[in-house]
Amino acid sequence: PTGNPPTGNPPTTGSNYSADHGEDSRLIAYVGNWQACPTAEQVDAYSHLVIAFAVSYTYSPTKNNCDAQCNIASSVPICNNMNNQALVNSWRDA
């Protein structure tokens, strides 16, 4: 077949999308921990964020040590190749 591939329209700012669609619907943003931190406006419409390579446990040969509050270890980069627990907390509070 010939023809042009479909073109997508990027989201517009100020859209009226709400991330509150119940537990059976999710819009997930992927945050590369080596990339610049997204702004609040960039993550506003997402219901969940996945941070690349970020975990809330430390390895142990017998059993991993998990943080009861799911805090990410201070050595784990969140974005900009740096840890930023305050930013993660703000995402959780949103």
mmCIF file of N, CA, C and O in Angstrom:
data_model
loop_
_atom_site.group_PDB
_atom_site.id
_atom_site.type_symbol
_atom_site.label_atom_id
_atom_site.label_comp_id
_atom_site.label_asym_id
_atom_site.label_seq_id
_atom_site.Cartn_x
_atom_site.Cartn_y
_atom_site.Cartn_z
ATOM 1 N N PRO A 1 0.827 -1.193 0.000
ATOM 2 C CA PRO A 1 0.000 0.000 0.000
ATOM 3 C C PRO A 1 0.868 1.253 0.000
ATOM 4 O O PRO A 1 1.975 1.256 0.514
ATOM 5 N N THR A 2 0.323 2.271 -0.560
ATOM 6 C CA THR A 2 1.021 3.553 -0.580
ATOM 7 C C THR A 2 0.208 4.568 0.201
ATOM 8 O O THR A 2 -0.948 4.347 0.520
ATOM 9 N N GLY A 3 0.828 5.675 0.450
ATOM 10 C CA GLY A 3 0.139 6.723 1.195
ATOM 11 C C GLY A 3 1.019 7.226 2.313
ATOM 12 O O GLY A 3 2.099 6.696 2.572
ATOM 13 N N ASN A 4 0.553 8.218 2.964
ATOM 14 C CA ASN A 4 1.302 8.810 4.061
ATOM 15 C C ASN A 4 0.931 8.139 5.370
ATOM 16 O O ASN A 4 -0.231 7.802 5.586
ATOM 17 N N PRO A 5 1.919 7.961 6.259
ATOM 18 C CA PRO A 5 1.586 7.403 7.570
ATOM 19 C C PRO A 5 0.745 8.399 8.361
ATOM 20 O O PRO A 5 0.802 9.601 8.129
ATOM 21 N N PRO A 6 -0.053 7.895 9.292
ATOM 22 C CA PRO A 6 -0.871 8.813 10.088
ATOM 23 C C PRO A 6 0.016 9.736 10.924
ATOM 24 O O PRO A 6 1.112 9.370 11.333
ATOM 25 N N THR A 7 -0.443 10.921 11.106
ATOM 26 C CA THR A 7 0.290 11.864 11.942
ATOM 27 C C THR A 7 -0.501 12.090 13.215
ATOM 28 O O THR A 7 -1.721 12.194 13.192
ATOM 29 N N GLY A 8 0.207 12.129 14.322
ATOM 30 C CA GLY A 8 -0.451 12.365 15.601
ATOM 31 C C GLY A 8 -0.375 13.820 15.979
ATOM 32 O O GLY A 8 0.530 14.539 15.572
ATOM 33 N N ASN A 9 -1.320 14.248 16.704
ATOM 34 C CA ASN A 9 -1.307 15.613 17.208
ATOM 35 C C ASN A 9 -0.773 15.599 18.624
ATOM 36 O O ASN A 9 -1.290 14.866 19.464
ATOM 37 N N PRO A 10 0.256 16.383 18.915
ATOM 38 C CA PRO A 10 0.760 16.419 20.287
ATOM 39 C C PRO A 10 -0.280 17.033 21.212
ATOM 40 O O PRO A 10 -1.118 17.815 20.785
ATOM 41 N N PRO A 11 -0.236 16.645 22.496
ATOM 42 C CA PRO A 11 -1.192 17.239 23.435
ATOM 43 C C PRO A 11 -1.003 18.750 23.519
ATOM 44 O O PRO A 11 0.105 19.242 23.399
ATOM 45 N N THR A 12 -2.087 19.429 23.693
ATOM 46 C CA THR A 12 -2.001 20.877 23.825
ATOM 47 C C THR A 12 -1.988 21.246 25.295
ATOM 48 O O THR A 12 -2.547 20.542 26.130
ATOM 49 N N THR A 13 -1.325 22.330 25.609
ATOM 50 C CA THR A 13 -1.321 22.776 26.998
ATOM 51 C C THR A 13 -2.703 23.311 27.335
ATOM 52 O O THR A 13 -3.428 23.787 26.473
ATOM 53 N N GLY A 14 -3.065 23.192 28.579
ATOM 54 C CA GLY A 14 -4.361 23.673 29.010
ATOM 55 C C GLY A 14 -5.498 22.739 28.641
ATOM 56 O O GLY A 14 -6.655 23.130 28.668
ATOM 57 N N SER A 15 -5.160 21.481 28.278
ATOM 58 C CA SER A 15 -6.231 20.553 27.933
ATOM 59 C C SER A 15 -7.073 20.267 29.169
ATOM 60 O O SER A 15 -6.642 20.471 30.292
ATOM 61 N N ASN A 16 -8.257 19.789 28.967
ATOM 62 C CA ASN A 16 -9.144 19.532 30.089
ATOM 63 C C ASN A 16 -9.126 18.059 30.491
ATOM 64 O O ASN A 16 -10.076 17.561 31.061
ATOM 65 N N TYR A 17 -8.045 17.353 30.190
ATOM 66 C CA TYR A 17 -7.917 15.950 30.591
ATOM 67 C C TYR A 17 -7.714 15.864 32.089
ATOM 68 O O TYR A 17 -6.946 16.604 32.665
ATOM 69 N N SER A 18 -8.393 14.944 32.721
ATOM 70 C CA SER A 18 -8.215 14.702 34.144
ATOM 71 C C SER A 18 -7.677 13.292 34.322
ATOM 72 O O SER A 18 -8.163 12.351 33.697
ATOM 73 N N ALA A 19 -6.671 13.132 35.168
ATOM 74 C CA ALA A 19 -6.094 11.815 35.422
ATOM 75 C C ALA A 19 -6.948 11.005 36.386
ATOM 76 O O ALA A 19 -6.615 9.880 36.702
ATOM 77 N N ASP A 20 -8.051 11.541 36.837
ATOM 78 C CA ASP A 20 -8.909 10.864 37.801
ATOM 79 C C ASP A 20 -9.971 10.041 37.067
ATOM 80 O O ASP A 20 -11.092 10.482 36.877
ATOM 81 N N HIS A 21 -9.589 8.835 36.633
ATOM 82 C CA HIS A 21 -10.513 7.966 35.914
ATOM 83 C C HIS A 21 -10.755 6.667 36.655
ATOM 84 O O HIS A 21 -11.215 5.701 36.081
ATOM 85 N N GLY A 22 -10.397 6.606 37.903
ATOM 86 C CA GLY A 22 -10.599 5.390 38.670
ATOM 87 C C GLY A 22 -9.387 4.481 38.589
ATOM 88 O O GLY A 22 -8.466 4.694 37.817
ATOM 89 N N GLU A 23 -9.414 3.449 39.385
ATOM 90 C CA GLU A 23 -8.260 2.563 39.503
ATOM 91 C C GLU A 23 -8.076 1.667 38.285
ATOM 92 O O GLU A 23 -7.025 1.106 38.075
ATOM 93 N N ASP A 24 -9.100 1.520 37.437
ATOM 94 C CA ASP A 24 -8.972 0.649 36.276
ATOM 95 C C ASP A 24 -8.433 1.373 35.044
ATOM 96 O O ASP A 24 -8.287 0.774 33.989
ATOM 97 N N SER A 25 -8.144 2.648 35.161
ATOM 98 C CA SER A 25 -7.595 3.420 34.047
ATOM 99 C C SER A 25 -6.339 4.145 34.495
ATOM 100 O O SER A 25 -6.311 4.731 35.580
ATOM 101 N N ARG A 26 -5.312 4.084 33.660
ATOM 102 C CA ARG A 26 -4.054 4.736 33.996
ATOM 103 C C ARG A 26 -3.448 5.373 32.751
ATOM 104 O O ARG A 26 -3.524 4.814 31.673
ATOM 105 N N LEU A 27 -2.816 6.498 32.955
ATOM 106 C CA LEU A 27 -2.004 7.124 31.931
ATOM 107 C C LEU A 27 -0.628 7.292 32.566
ATOM 108 O O LEU A 27 -0.467 8.052 33.519
ATOM 109 N N ILE A 28 0.340 6.541 32.070
ATOM 110 C CA ILE A 28 1.635 6.418 32.741
ATOM 111 C C ILE A 28 2.708 7.169 31.972
ATOM 112 O O ILE A 28 2.876 6.975 30.770
ATOM 113 N N ALA A 29 3.450 7.998 32.684
ATOM 114 C CA ALA A 29 4.586 8.716 32.100
ATOM 115 C C ALA A 29 5.860 7.987 32.495
ATOM 116 O O ALA A 29 6.005 7.522 33.623
ATOM 117 N N TYR A 30 6.792 7.884 31.576
ATOM 118 C CA TYR A 30 8.092 7.264 31.827
ATOM 119 C C TYR A 30 9.111 8.380 31.990
ATOM 120 O O TYR A 30 9.280 9.214 31.110
ATOM 121 N N VAL A 31 9.792 8.398 33.137
ATOM 122 C CA VAL A 31 10.801 9.418 33.409
ATOM 123 C C VAL A 31 12.166 8.745 33.373
ATOM 124 O O VAL A 31 12.469 7.910 34.227
ATOM 125 N N GLY A 32 12.960 9.064 32.371
ATOM 126 C CA GLY A 32 14.322 8.537 32.297
ATOM 127 C C GLY A 32 15.179 9.242 33.336
ATOM 128 O O GLY A 32 15.242 10.470 33.343
ATOM 129 N N ASN A 33 15.818 8.488 34.217
ATOM 130 C CA ASN A 33 16.551 9.145 35.296
ATOM 131 C C ASN A 33 17.782 9.902 34.812
ATOM 132 O O ASN A 33 18.370 10.655 35.565
ATOM 133 N N TRP A 34 18.158 9.760 33.579
ATOM 134 C CA TRP A 34 19.264 10.498 32.992
ATOM 135 C C TRP A 34 18.784 11.760 32.280
ATOM 136 O O TRP A 34 19.575 12.581 31.860
ATOM 137 N N GLN A 35 17.476 11.937 32.171
ATOM 138 C CA GLN A 35 16.899 13.075 31.462
ATOM 139 C C GLN A 35 16.580 14.219 32.412
ATOM 140 O O GLN A 35 16.586 14.053 33.634
ATOM 141 N N ALA A 36 16.283 15.366 31.837
ATOM 142 C CA ALA A 36 15.894 16.529 32.647
ATOM 143 C C ALA A 36 14.603 16.218 33.392
ATOM 144 O O ALA A 36 13.743 15.479 32.909
ATOM 145 N N CYS A 37 14.472 16.766 34.589
ATOM 146 C CA CYS A 37 13.257 16.562 35.383
ATOM 147 C C CYS A 37 12.075 17.225 34.684
ATOM 148 O O CYS A 37 12.175 18.365 34.233
ATOM 149 N N PRO A 38 10.950 16.526 34.594
ATOM 150 C CA PRO A 38 9.773 17.135 33.985
ATOM 151 C C PRO A 38 9.173 18.197 34.909
ATOM 152 O O PRO A 38 9.297 18.118 36.129
ATOM 153 N N THR A 39 8.529 19.159 34.308
ATOM 154 C CA THR A 39 7.861 20.202 35.085
ATOM 155 C C THR A 39 6.536 19.659 35.615
ATOM 156 O O THR A 39 6.033 18.635 35.146
ATOM 157 N N ALA A 40 5.966 20.363 36.567
ATOM 158 C CA ALA A 40 4.659 19.980 37.107
ATOM 159 C C ALA A 40 3.611 19.955 36.000
ATOM 160 O O ALA A 40 2.746 19.072 35.968
ATOM 161 N N GLU A 41 3.682 20.886 35.071
ATOM 162 C CA GLU A 41 2.722 20.940 33.967
ATOM 163 C C GLU A 41 2.863 19.721 33.063
ATOM 164 O O GLU A 41 1.884 19.219 32.519
ATOM 165 N N GLN A 42 4.099 19.226 32.889
ATOM 166 C CA GLN A 42 4.316 18.075 32.016
ATOM 167 C C GLN A 42 3.764 16.789 32.614
ATOM 168 O O GLN A 42 3.360 15.896 31.881
ATOM 169 N N VAL A 43 3.736 16.655 33.912
ATOM 170 C CA VAL A 43 3.255 15.417 34.531
ATOM 171 C C VAL A 43 1.827 15.527 35.049
ATOM 172 O O VAL A 43 1.260 14.543 35.508
ATOM 173 N N ASP A 44 1.227 16.695 34.933
ATOM 174 C CA ASP A 44 -0.087 16.957 35.516
ATOM 175 C C ASP A 44 -1.167 15.989 35.041
ATOM 176 O O ASP A 44 -1.999 15.561 35.822
ATOM 177 N N ALA A 45 -1.182 15.631 33.781
ATOM 178 C CA ALA A 45 -2.260 14.801 33.238
ATOM 179 C C ALA A 45 -2.046 13.308 33.463
ATOM 180 O O ALA A 45 -2.929 12.513 33.165
ATOM 181 N N TYR A 46 -0.904 12.920 33.994
ATOM 182 C CA TYR A 46 -0.609 11.496 34.185
ATOM 183 C C TYR A 46 -1.090 11.010 35.543
ATOM 184 O O TYR A 46 -0.965 11.697 36.545
ATOM 185 N N SER A 47 -1.609 9.796 35.566
ATOM 186 C CA SER A 47 -2.052 9.211 36.826
ATOM 187 C C SER A 47 -0.910 8.489 37.539
ATOM 188 O O SER A 47 -0.954 8.315 38.752
ATOM 189 N N HIS A 48 0.110 8.049 36.805
ATOM 190 C CA HIS A 48 1.235 7.325 37.376
ATOM 191 C C HIS A 48 2.524 7.743 36.675
ATOM 192 O O HIS A 48 2.504 8.103 35.494
ATOM 193 N N LEU A 49 3.629 7.668 37.410
ATOM 194 C CA LEU A 49 4.953 7.931 36.837
ATOM 195 C C LEU A 49 5.843 6.733 37.105
ATOM 196 O O LEU A 49 5.831 6.181 38.203
ATOM 197 N N VAL A 50 6.612 6.337 36.107
ATOM 198 C CA VAL A 50 7.599 5.281 36.260
ATOM 199 C C VAL A 50 8.961 5.935 36.084
ATOM 200 O O VAL A 50 9.214 6.594 35.084
ATOM 201 N N ILE A 51 9.818 5.771 37.089
ATOM 202 C CA ILE A 51 11.157 6.343 37.040
ATOM 203 C C ILE A 51 12.117 5.231 36.653
ATOM 204 O O ILE A 51 12.202 4.205 37.334
ATOM 205 N N ALA A 52 12.844 5.429 35.572
ATOM 206 C CA ALA A 52 13.758 4.401 35.074
ATOM 207 C C ALA A 52 14.787 4.033 36.133
ATOM 208 O O ALA A 52 15.418 4.900 36.727
ATOM 209 N N PHE A 53 14.934 2.751 36.381
ATOM 210 C CA PHE A 53 15.961 2.178 37.250
ATOM 211 C C PHE A 53 15.859 2.599 38.713
ATOM 212 O O PHE A 53 16.793 2.376 39.473
ATOM 213 N N ALA A 54 14.773 3.189 39.134
ATOM 214 C CA ALA A 54 14.627 3.610 40.529
ATOM 215 C C ALA A 54 13.917 2.516 41.322
ATOM 216 O O ALA A 54 12.873 2.022 40.907
ATOM 217 N N VAL A 55 14.489 2.155 42.443
ATOM 218 C CA VAL A 55 13.894 1.137 43.307
ATOM 219 C C VAL A 55 13.912 1.623 44.748
ATOM 220 O O VAL A 55 14.694 2.490 45.117
ATOM 221 N N SER A 56 13.032 1.057 45.553
ATOM 222 C CA SER A 56 12.957 1.456 46.960
ATOM 223 C C SER A 56 13.530 0.373 47.870
ATOM 224 O O SER A 56 13.122 0.234 49.004
ATOM 225 N N TYR A 57 14.461 -0.391 47.363
ATOM 226 C CA TYR A 57 15.117 -1.416 48.173
ATOM 227 C C TYR A 57 16.616 -1.400 47.896
ATOM 228 O O TYR A 57 17.060 -0.839 46.895
ATOM 229 N N THR A 58 17.363 -1.994 48.785
ATOM 230 C CA THR A 58 18.793 -2.210 48.558
ATOM 231 C C THR A 58 19.032 -3.706 48.545
ATOM 232 O O THR A 58 18.369 -4.473 49.258
ATOM 233 N N TYR A 59 19.951 -4.117 47.720
ATOM 234 C CA TYR A 59 20.239 -5.533 47.546
ATOM 235 C C TYR A 59 20.914 -6.116 48.778
ATOM 236 O O TYR A 59 21.765 -5.487 49.405
ATOM 237 N N SER A 60 20.525 -7.319 49.106
ATOM 238 C CA SER A 60 21.172 -8.104 50.150
ATOM 239 C C SER A 60 21.166 -9.554 49.664
ATOM 240 O O SER A 60 20.156 -10.002 49.105
ATOM 241 N N PRO A 61 22.245 -10.290 49.832
ATOM 242 C CA PRO A 61 22.308 -11.656 49.308
ATOM 243 C C PRO A 61 21.209 -12.576 49.849
ATOM 244 O O PRO A 61 20.715 -13.441 49.134
ATOM 245 N N THR A 62 20.804 -12.378 51.095
ATOM 246 C CA THR A 62 19.781 -13.253 51.670
ATOM 247 C C THR A 62 18.365 -12.768 51.397
ATOM 248 O O THR A 62 17.462 -13.556 51.171
ATOM 249 N N LYS A 63 18.163 -11.455 51.441
ATOM 250 C CA LYS A 63 16.841 -10.870 51.185
ATOM 251 C C LYS A 63 17.022 -9.373 50.969
ATOM 252 O O LYS A 63 17.750 -8.716 51.709
ATOM 253 N N ASN A 64 16.356 -8.823 49.966
ATOM 254 C CA ASN A 64 16.451 -7.390 49.726
ATOM 255 C C ASN A 64 15.891 -6.616 50.909
ATOM 256 O O ASN A 64 14.934 -7.045 51.546
ATOM 257 N N ASN A 65 16.493 -5.465 51.195
ATOM 258 C CA ASN A 65 16.036 -4.590 52.277
ATOM 259 C C ASN A 65 15.098 -3.552 51.686
ATOM 260 O O ASN A 65 15.530 -2.685 50.934
ATOM 261 N N CYS A 66 13.819 -3.662 52.037
ATOM 262 C CA CYS A 66 12.808 -2.763 51.478
ATOM 263 C C CYS A 66 12.506 -1.621 52.436
ATOM 264 O O CYS A 66 12.452 -1.816 53.646
ATOM 265 N N ASP A 67 12.277 -0.445 51.874
ATOM 266 C CA ASP A 67 11.876 0.708 52.657
ATOM 267 C C ASP A 67 10.364 0.643 52.864
ATOM 268 O O ASP A 67 9.606 0.561 51.887
ATOM 269 N N ALA A 68 9.914 0.685 54.107
ATOM 270 C CA ALA A 68 8.485 0.553 54.420
ATOM 271 C C ALA A 68 7.644 1.668 53.802
ATOM 272 O O ALA A 68 6.475 1.474 53.489
ATOM 273 N N GLN A 69 8.215 2.869 53.614
ATOM 274 C CA GLN A 69 7.493 3.991 53.017
ATOM 275 C C GLN A 69 7.768 4.115 51.520
ATOM 276 O O GLN A 69 7.366 5.098 50.907
ATOM 277 N N CYS A 70 8.455 3.164 50.946
ATOM 278 C CA CYS A 70 8.806 3.176 49.517
ATOM 279 C C CYS A 70 9.647 4.391 49.143
ATOM 280 O O CYS A 70 9.563 4.888 48.014
ATOM 281 N N ASN A 71 10.436 4.908 50.087
ATOM 282 C CA ASN A 71 11.362 5.989 49.752
ATOM 283 C C ASN A 71 12.492 5.421 48.918
ATOM 284 O O ASN A 71 12.984 4.331 49.186
ATOM 285 N N ILE A 72 12.868 6.149 47.926
ATOM 286 C CA ILE A 72 13.944 5.724 47.048
ATOM 287 C C ILE A 72 15.263 6.100 47.701
ATOM 288 O O ILE A 72 15.408 7.198 48.223
ATOM 289 N N ALA A 73 16.201 5.188 47.687
ATOM 290 C CA ALA A 73 17.487 5.410 48.348
ATOM 291 C C ALA A 73 18.137 6.703 47.855
ATOM 292 O O ALA A 73 17.990 7.088 46.689
ATOM 293 N N SER A 74 18.856 7.371 48.738
ATOM 294 C CA SER A 74 19.455 8.664 48.400
ATOM 295 C C SER A 74 20.500 8.564 47.296
ATOM 296 O O SER A 74 20.877 9.570 46.708
ATOM 297 N N SER A 75 20.963 7.369 46.993
ATOM 298 C CA SER A 75 21.957 7.202 45.932
ATOM 299 C C SER A 75 21.332 6.954 44.558
ATOM 300 O O SER A 75 22.024 6.925 43.557
ATOM 301 N N VAL A 76 20.014 6.803 44.493
ATOM 302 C CA VAL A 76 19.342 6.481 43.235
ATOM 303 C C VAL A 76 18.928 7.763 42.514
ATOM 304 O O VAL A 76 18.203 8.588 43.073
ATOM 305 N N PRO A 77 19.391 7.950 41.269
ATOM 306 C CA PRO A 77 18.977 9.144 40.529
ATOM 307 C C PRO A 77 17.514 9.076 40.088
ATOM 308 O O PRO A 77 17.027 8.026 39.694
ATOM 309 N N ILE A 78 16.826 10.201 40.211
ATOM 310 C CA ILE A 78 15.421 10.316 39.819
ATOM 311 C C ILE A 78 15.318 10.945 38.424
ATOM 312 O O ILE A 78 14.644 10.445 37.550
ATOM 313 N N CYS A 79 15.990 12.062 38.253
ATOM 314 C CA CYS A 79 16.097 12.744 36.975
ATOM 315 C C CYS A 79 17.317 13.661 37.072
ATOM 316 O O CYS A 79 17.818 13.899 38.171
ATOM 317 N N ASN A 80 17.809 14.117 35.950
ATOM 318 C CA ASN A 80 19.056 14.901 35.905
ATOM 319 C C ASN A 80 20.226 14.125 36.521
ATOM 320 O O ASN A 80 21.173 14.711 37.029
ATOM 321 N N ASN A 81 20.130 12.788 36.511
ATOM 322 C CA ASN A 81 21.155 11.926 37.114
ATOM 323 C C ASN A 81 21.396 12.250 38.584
ATOM 324 O O ASN A 81 22.501 12.093 39.095
ATOM 325 N N MET A 82 20.357 12.728 39.280
ATOM 326 C CA MET A 82 20.483 13.072 40.696
ATOM 327 C C MET A 82 19.260 12.578 41.449
ATOM 328 O O MET A 82 18.174 12.464 40.888
ATOM 329 N N ASN A 83 19.434 12.295 42.735
ATOM 330 C CA ASN A 83 18.304 11.943 43.576
ATOM 331 C C ASN A 83 17.543 13.220 43.932
ATOM 332 O O ASN A 83 18.140 14.280 44.066
ATOM 333 N N ASN A 84 16.241 13.084 44.056
ATOM 334 C CA ASN A 84 15.418 14.236 44.421
ATOM 335 C C ASN A 84 14.147 13.717 45.096
ATOM 336 O O ASN A 84 13.074 13.676 44.489
ATOM 337 N N GLN A 85 14.271 13.291 46.347
ATOM 338 C CA GLN A 85 13.127 12.717 47.059
ATOM 339 C C GLN A 85 11.999 13.735 47.211
ATOM 340 O O GLN A 85 10.823 13.379 47.177
ATOM 341 N N ALA A 86 12.339 15.018 47.347
ATOM 342 C CA ALA A 86 11.297 16.047 47.464
ATOM 343 C C ALA A 86 10.425 16.084 46.211
ATOM 344 O O ALA A 86 9.201 16.245 46.302
ATOM 345 N N LEU A 87 11.023 15.900 45.045
ATOM 346 C CA LEU A 87 10.251 15.882 43.802
ATOM 347 C C LEU A 87 9.350 14.652 43.762
ATOM 348 O O LEU A 87 8.172 14.743 43.409
ATOM 349 N N VAL A 88 9.878 13.504 44.147
ATOM 350 C CA VAL A 88 9.075 12.292 44.195
ATOM 351 C C VAL A 88 7.903 12.486 45.159
ATOM 352 O O VAL A 88 6.761 12.131 44.860
ATOM 353 N N ASN A 89 8.160 13.070 46.320
ATOM 354 C CA ASN A 89 7.086 13.334 47.288
ATOM 355 C C ASN A 89 6.017 14.250 46.705
ATOM 356 O O ASN A 89 4.828 14.041 46.938
ATOM 357 N N SER A 90 6.436 15.257 45.942
ATOM 358 C CA SER A 90 5.448 16.167 45.333
ATOM 359 C C SER A 90 4.602 15.430 44.298
ATOM 360 O O SER A 90 3.411 15.701 44.175
ATOM 361 N N TRP A 91 5.195 14.491 43.576
ATOM 362 C CA TRP A 91 4.423 13.688 42.624
ATOM 363 C C TRP A 91 3.434 12.805 43.374
ATOM 364 O O TRP A 91 2.299 12.636 42.929
ATOM 365 N N ARG A 92 3.843 12.235 44.474
ATOM 366 C CA ARG A 92 2.950 11.375 45.258
ATOM 367 C C ARG A 92 1.794 12.174 45.845
ATOM 368 O O ARG A 92 0.677 11.662 45.976
ATOM 369 N N ASP A 93 2.047 13.407 46.237
ATOM 370 C CA ASP A 93 1.020 14.242 46.862
ATOM 371 C C ASP A 93 0.032 14.820 45.868
ATOM 372 O O ASP A 93 -1.027 15.306 46.269
ATOM 373 N N ALA A 94 0.369 14.803 44.597
ATOM 374 C CA ALA A 94 -0.489 15.429 43.566
ATOM 375 C C ALA A 94 -1.779 14.673 43.372
ATOM 376 O O ALA A 94 -1.932 13.541 43.646
#
